[in-house]
Tab-separated table of C-alpha atoms in Angstrom:
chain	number	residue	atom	x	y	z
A	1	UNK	CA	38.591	33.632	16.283
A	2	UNK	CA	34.962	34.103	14.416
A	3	UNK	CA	32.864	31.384	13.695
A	4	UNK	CA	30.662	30.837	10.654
A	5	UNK	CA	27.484	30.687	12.753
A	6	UNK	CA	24.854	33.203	11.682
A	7	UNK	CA	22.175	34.244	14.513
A	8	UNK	CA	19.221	33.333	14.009
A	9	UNK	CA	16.789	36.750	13.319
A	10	UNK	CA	13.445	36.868	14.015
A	11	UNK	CA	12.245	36.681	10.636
A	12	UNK	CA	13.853	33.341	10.262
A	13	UNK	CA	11.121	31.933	12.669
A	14	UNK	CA	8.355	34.180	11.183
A	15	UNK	CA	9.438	32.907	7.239
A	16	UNK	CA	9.786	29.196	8.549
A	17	UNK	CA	6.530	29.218	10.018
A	18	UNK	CA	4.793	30.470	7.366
A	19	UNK	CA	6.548	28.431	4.811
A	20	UNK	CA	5.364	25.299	7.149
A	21	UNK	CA	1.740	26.909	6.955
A	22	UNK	CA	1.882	26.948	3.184
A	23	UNK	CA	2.575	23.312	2.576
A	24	UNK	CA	-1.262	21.971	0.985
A	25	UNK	CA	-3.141	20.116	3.416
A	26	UNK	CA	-3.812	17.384	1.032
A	27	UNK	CA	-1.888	16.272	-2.310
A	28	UNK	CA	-4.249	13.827	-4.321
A	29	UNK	CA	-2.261	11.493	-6.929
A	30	UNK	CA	-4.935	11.761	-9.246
A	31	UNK	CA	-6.389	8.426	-11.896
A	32	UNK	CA	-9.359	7.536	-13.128
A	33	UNK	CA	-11.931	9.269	-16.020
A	34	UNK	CA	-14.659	11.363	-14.923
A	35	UNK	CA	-15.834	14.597	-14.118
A	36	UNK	CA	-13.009	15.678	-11.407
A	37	UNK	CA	-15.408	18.768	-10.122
A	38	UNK	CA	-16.700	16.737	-7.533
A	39	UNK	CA	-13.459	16.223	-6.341
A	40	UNK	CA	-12.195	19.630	-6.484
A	41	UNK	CA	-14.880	21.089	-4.500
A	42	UNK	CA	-14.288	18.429	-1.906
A	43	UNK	CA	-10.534	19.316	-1.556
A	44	UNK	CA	-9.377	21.841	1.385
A	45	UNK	CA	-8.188	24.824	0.207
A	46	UNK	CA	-4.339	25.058	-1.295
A	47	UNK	CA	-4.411	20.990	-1.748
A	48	UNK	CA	-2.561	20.067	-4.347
A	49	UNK	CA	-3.177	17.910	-7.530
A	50	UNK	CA	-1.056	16.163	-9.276
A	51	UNK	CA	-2.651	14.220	-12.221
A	52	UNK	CA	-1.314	11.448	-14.049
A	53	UNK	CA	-3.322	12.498	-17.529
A	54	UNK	CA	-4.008	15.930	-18.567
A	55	UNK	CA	-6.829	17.326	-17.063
A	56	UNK	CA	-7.915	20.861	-16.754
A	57	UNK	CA	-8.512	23.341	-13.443
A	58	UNK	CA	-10.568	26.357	-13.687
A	59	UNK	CA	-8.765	29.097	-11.799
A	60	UNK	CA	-11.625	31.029	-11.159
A	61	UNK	CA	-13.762	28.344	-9.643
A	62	UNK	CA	-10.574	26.676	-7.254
A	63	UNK	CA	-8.254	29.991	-6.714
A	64	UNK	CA	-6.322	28.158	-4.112
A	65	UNK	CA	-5.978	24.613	-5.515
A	66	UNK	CA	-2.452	23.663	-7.132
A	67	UNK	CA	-2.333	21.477	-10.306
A	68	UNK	CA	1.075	19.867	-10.726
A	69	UNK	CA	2.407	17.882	-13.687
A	70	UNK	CA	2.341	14.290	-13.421
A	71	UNK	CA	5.597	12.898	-11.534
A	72	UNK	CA	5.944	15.918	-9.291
A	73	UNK	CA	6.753	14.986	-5.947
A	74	UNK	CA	4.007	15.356	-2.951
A	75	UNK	CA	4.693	18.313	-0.411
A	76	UNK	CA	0.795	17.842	1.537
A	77	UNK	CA	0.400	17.376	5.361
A	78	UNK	CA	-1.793	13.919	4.107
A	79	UNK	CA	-0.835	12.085	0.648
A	80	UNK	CA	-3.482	9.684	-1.204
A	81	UNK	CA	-4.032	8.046	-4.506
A	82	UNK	CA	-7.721	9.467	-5.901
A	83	UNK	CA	-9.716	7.523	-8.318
A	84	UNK	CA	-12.626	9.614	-10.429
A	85	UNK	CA	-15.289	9.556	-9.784
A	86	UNK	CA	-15.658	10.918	-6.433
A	87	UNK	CA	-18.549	9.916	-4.046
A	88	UNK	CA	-20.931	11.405	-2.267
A	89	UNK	CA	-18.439	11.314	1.179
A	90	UNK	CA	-15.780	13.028	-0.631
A	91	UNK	CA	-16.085	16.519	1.192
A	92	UNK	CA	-16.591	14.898	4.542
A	93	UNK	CA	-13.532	12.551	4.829
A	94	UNK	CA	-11.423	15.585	2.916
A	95	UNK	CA	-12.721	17.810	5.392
A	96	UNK	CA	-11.511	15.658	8.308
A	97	UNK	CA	-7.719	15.021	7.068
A	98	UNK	CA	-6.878	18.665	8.389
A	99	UNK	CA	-7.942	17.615	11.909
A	100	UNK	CA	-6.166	14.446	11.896
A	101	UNK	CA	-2.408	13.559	13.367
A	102	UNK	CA	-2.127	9.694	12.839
A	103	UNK	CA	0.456	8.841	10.251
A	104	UNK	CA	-1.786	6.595	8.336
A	105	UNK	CA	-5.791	6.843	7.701
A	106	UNK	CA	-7.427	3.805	6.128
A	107	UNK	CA	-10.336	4.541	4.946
A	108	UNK	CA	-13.368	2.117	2.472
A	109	UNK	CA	-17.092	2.796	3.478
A	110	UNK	CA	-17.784	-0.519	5.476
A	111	UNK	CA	-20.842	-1.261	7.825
A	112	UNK	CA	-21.349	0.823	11.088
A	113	UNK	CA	-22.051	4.106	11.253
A	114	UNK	CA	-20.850	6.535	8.166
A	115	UNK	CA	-17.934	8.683	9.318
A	116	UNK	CA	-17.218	6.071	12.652
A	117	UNK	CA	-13.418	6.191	13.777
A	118	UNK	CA	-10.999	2.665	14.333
A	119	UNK	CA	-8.724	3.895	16.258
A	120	UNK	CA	-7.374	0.465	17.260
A	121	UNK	CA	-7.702	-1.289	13.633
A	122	UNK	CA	-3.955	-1.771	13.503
A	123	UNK	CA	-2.987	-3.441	15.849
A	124	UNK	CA	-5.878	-5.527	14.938
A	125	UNK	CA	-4.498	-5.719	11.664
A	126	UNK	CA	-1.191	-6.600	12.896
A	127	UNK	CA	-2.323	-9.671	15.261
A	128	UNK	CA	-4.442	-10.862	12.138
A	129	UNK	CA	-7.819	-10.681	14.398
A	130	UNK	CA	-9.083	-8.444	11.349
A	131	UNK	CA	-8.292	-9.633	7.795
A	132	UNK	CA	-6.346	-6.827	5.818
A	133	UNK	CA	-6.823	-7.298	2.175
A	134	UNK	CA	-4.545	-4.157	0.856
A	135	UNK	CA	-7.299	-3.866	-2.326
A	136	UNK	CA	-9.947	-3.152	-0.056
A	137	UNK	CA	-8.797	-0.400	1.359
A	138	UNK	CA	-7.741	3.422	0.600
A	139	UNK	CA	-5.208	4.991	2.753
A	140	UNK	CA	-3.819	8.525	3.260
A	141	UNK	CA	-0.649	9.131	4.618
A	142	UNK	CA	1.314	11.805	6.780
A	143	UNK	CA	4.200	13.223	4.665
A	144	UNK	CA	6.586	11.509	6.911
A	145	UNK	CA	5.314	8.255	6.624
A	146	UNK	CA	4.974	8.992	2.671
A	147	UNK	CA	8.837	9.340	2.739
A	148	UNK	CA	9.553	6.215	4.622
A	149	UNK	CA	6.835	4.441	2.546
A	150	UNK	CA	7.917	5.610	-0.944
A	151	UNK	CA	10.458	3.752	-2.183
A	152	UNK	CA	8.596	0.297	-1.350
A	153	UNK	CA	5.365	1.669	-2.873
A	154	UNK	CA	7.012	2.614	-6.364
A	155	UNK	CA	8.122	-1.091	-6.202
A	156	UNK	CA	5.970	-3.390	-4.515
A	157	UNK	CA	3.088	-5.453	-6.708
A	158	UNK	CA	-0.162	-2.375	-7.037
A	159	UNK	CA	-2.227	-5.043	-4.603
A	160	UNK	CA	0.200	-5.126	-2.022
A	161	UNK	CA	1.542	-1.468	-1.825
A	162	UNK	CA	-0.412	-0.765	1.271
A	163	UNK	CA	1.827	-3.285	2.978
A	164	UNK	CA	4.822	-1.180	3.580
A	165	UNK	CA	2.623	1.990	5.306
A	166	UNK	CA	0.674	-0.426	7.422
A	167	UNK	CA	4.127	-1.914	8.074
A	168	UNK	CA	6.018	0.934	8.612
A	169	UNK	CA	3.380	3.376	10.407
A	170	UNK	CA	3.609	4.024	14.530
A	171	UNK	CA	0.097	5.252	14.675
A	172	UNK	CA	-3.224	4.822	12.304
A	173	UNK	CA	-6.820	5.219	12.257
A	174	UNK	CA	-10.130	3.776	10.467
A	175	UNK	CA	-12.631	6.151	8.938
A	176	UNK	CA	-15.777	4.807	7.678
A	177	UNK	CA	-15.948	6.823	4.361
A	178	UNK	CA	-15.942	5.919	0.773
A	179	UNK	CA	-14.752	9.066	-1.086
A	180	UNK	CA	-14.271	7.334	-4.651
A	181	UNK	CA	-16.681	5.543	-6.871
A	182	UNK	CA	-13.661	4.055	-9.200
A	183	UNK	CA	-12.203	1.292	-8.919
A	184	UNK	CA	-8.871	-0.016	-8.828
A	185	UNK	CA	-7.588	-1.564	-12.131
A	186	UNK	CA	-6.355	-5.244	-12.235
A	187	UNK	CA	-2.736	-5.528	-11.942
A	188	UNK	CA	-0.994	-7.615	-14.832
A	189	UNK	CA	2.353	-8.339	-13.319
A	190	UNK	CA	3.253	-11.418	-13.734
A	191	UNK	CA	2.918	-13.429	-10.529
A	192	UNK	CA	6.176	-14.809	-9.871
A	193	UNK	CA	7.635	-11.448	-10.424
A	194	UNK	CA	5.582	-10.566	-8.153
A	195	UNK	CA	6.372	-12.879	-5.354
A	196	UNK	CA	9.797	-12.112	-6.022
A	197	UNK	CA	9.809	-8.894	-5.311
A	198	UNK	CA	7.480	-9.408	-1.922
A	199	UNK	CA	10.503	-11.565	-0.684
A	200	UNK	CA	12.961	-9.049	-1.846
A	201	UNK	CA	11.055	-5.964	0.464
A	202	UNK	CA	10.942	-8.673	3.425
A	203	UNK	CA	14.077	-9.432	3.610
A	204	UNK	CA	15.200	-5.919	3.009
A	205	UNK	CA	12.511	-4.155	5.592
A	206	UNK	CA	12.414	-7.340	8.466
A	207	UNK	CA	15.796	-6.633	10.431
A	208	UNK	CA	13.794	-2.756	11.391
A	209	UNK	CA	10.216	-5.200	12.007
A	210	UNK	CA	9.338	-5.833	15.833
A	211	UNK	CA	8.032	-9.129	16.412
A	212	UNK	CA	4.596	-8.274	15.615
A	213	UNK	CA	4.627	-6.400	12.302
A	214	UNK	CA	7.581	-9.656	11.613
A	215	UNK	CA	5.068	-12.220	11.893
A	216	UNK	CA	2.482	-10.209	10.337
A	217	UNK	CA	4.343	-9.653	6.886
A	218	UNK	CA	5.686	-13.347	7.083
A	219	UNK	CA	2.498	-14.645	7.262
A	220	UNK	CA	0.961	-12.096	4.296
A	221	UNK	CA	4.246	-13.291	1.972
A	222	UNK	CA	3.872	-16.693	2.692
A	223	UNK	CA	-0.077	-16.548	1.056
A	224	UNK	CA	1.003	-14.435	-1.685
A	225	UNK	CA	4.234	-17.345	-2.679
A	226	UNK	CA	1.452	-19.981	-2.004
A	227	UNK	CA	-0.900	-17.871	-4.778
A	228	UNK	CA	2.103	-17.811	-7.099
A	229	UNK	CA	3.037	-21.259	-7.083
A	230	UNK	CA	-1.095	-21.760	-7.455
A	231	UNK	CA	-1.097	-19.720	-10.580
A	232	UNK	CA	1.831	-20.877	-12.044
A	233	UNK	CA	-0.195	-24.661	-11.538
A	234	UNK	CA	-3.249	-23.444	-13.292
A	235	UNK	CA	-0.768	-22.333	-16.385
A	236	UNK	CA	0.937	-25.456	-16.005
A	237	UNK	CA	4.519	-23.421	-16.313
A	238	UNK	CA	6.504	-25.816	-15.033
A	239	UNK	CA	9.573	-23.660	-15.838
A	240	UNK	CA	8.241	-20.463	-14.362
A	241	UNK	CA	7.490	-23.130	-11.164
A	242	UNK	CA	10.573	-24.669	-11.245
A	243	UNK	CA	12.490	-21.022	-11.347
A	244	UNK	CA	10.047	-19.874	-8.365
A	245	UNK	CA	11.320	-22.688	-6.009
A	246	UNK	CA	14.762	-22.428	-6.821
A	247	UNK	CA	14.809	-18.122	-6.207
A	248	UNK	CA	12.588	-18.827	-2.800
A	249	UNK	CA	15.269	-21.832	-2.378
A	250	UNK	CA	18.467	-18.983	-2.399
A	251	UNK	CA	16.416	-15.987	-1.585
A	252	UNK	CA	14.107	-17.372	2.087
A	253	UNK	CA	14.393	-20.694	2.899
A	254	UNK	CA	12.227	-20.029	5.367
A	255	UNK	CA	9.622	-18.861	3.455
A	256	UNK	CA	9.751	-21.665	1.271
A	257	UNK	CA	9.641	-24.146	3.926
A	258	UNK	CA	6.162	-22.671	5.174
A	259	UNK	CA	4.528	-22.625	2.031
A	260	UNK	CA	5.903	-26.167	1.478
A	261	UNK	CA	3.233	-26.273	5.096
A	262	UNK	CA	0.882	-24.041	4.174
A	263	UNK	CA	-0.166	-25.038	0.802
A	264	UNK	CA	-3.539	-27.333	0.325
A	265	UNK	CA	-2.234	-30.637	0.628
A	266	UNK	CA	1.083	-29.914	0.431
A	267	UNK	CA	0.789	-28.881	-3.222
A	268	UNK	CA	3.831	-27.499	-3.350
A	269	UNK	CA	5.808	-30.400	-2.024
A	270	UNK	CA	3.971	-32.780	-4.451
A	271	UNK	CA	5.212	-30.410	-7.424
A	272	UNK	CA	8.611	-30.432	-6.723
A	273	UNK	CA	8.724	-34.739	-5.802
A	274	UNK	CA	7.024	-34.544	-9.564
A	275	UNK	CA	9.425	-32.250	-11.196
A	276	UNK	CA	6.806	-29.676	-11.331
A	277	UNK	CA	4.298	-31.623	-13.218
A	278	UNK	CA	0.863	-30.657	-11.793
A	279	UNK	CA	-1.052	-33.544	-11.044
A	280	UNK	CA	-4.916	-33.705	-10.645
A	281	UNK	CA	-4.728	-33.340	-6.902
A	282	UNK	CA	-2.134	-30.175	-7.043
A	283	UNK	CA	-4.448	-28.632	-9.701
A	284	UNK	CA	-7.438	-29.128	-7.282
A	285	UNK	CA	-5.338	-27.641	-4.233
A	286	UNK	CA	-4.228	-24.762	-6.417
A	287	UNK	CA	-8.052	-24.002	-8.083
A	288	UNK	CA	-9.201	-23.654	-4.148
A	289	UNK	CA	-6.382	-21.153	-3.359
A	290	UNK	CA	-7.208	-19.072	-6.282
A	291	UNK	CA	-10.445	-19.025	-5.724
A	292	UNK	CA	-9.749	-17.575	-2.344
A	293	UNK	CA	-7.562	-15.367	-3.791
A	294	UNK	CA	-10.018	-14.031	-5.886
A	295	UNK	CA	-12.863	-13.484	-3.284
A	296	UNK	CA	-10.759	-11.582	-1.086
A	297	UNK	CA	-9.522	-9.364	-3.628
């Protein structure tokens, strides 16, 4: 009796090999308006671009860069969002990523030394004896972790994708570089959807979470329902409130419980006693949480 099994040649290893060799180093998700030379000249060669407006790439100048059409998927060793303009440590960090193993790199231009390594930032991060506000940092990630990542970042709220890599990640690193000059654009979801779908990718991601990286993305869901409810206050939408409590109510009780804690003088638990008629002291409690919101943003 034969079996189906072909052996495996030579040239199989050779071609697999060098199709591993070809994949880019780097694929840059591309926003922003600006001159993107700076960027291109700080890119390894055979990176990959893949632009979310039309922009154009001069053969002659980058021979080995790719330019894909927006929506393509990644294929690069490292994966990043890129927002023009670049800065003026855009060839050093890029230059780096090809030396690099950790499956995610954080990266903002911070005090210390420019170009200093964090090797230990995440658990750090994790045990909440560094503050992680997801808008202050960039991050590239390995093309596994991009995979795993992926489906939460297409869904989670633009100011809290970073969550599911820094959740999700076995390894990480902190480089002190700031390769963009542009800046992130506000988000304009509307903030209970937003909660909403935070509780939706806890519940879904927390039965693969170990204890730490549990109480870690409790804790960061809990302050972002606690914002909601906040915002909702300063609109005075009691329906929108009133709809909030009743999803966290069926969705987490848990989670509703601790921001019922949590909040500024139990804002939350006034609210509901009132039928979600903000009263002075709940709009006072709510003004102090935005306002933290908005300095740590």
């Amino acid at each position: 009796m034969k079996f189906g099994f072909r052996r495996k040649k030579q040239n199989d290893s050779v071609n697999a090999s060098t199709d591993e060799k070809r994949r880019p180093p780097v694929s840059v998700f591309l926003t922003g308006s600006g001159d993107p030379n700076a960027l291109f000249s700080a890119l390894p060669a055979g990176s990959e671009i893949i632009a979310a407006q039309n922009i154009e790439l001069n053969n002659e100048q980058y021979p080995s860069l790719l330019l894909r059409e927006a929506g393509s998927r990644a294929q690069g060793d490292y994966v990043l969002r890129a927002s023009l303009p670049a800065a003026g440590d855009a060839a050093e960090f890029f230059a780096s990523l090809p030396e690099r193993s950790e499956e995610l790199i954080l990266f903002s231009k911070g005090q210390g030394e420019r170009g200093a390594e964090d090797s230990g930032i995440l658990e750090r991060i994790l045990r909440r004896e560094k503050k992680f506000h997801p808008s202050r940092f960039g991050y590239a990630l390995s093309a596994d972790l991009y995979a795993r990542s992926l489906p939460y970042i297409e869904t989670l709220p633009q100011e809290s994708a970073a969550l599911a890599p820094l959740l999700l990640a076995k390894s990480a690193v902190f480089l002190n570089y700031s390769p963009f000059d542009g800046h992130r654009q506000e988000s304009e979801t509307d903030v209970k959807i937003c909660a909403e779908t935070l509780v939706h990718f806890f519940n879904e991601l927390k039965p693969r979470l170990d204890s730490l990286r549990y109480r870690f993305a409790f804790n960061y869901v809990c302050g972002k329902i606690i914002a909601a409810y906040a915002a909702l206050v300063h609109k005075s939408d009691r329906e929108q409130l009133r709809a909030l409590d009743e999803f966290l109510k069926r969705e987490n009780l848990a989670l509703r419980v601790a921001a019922d804690e949590r909040s500024p003088l139990a804002f939350i638990r006034s609210l509901r006693k009132k039928d979600f008629a903000p009263t002075l002291p709940a709009r006072a409690a709510a003004a102090a949480v935005l306002f933290r919101e908005k300095k740590e943003c």
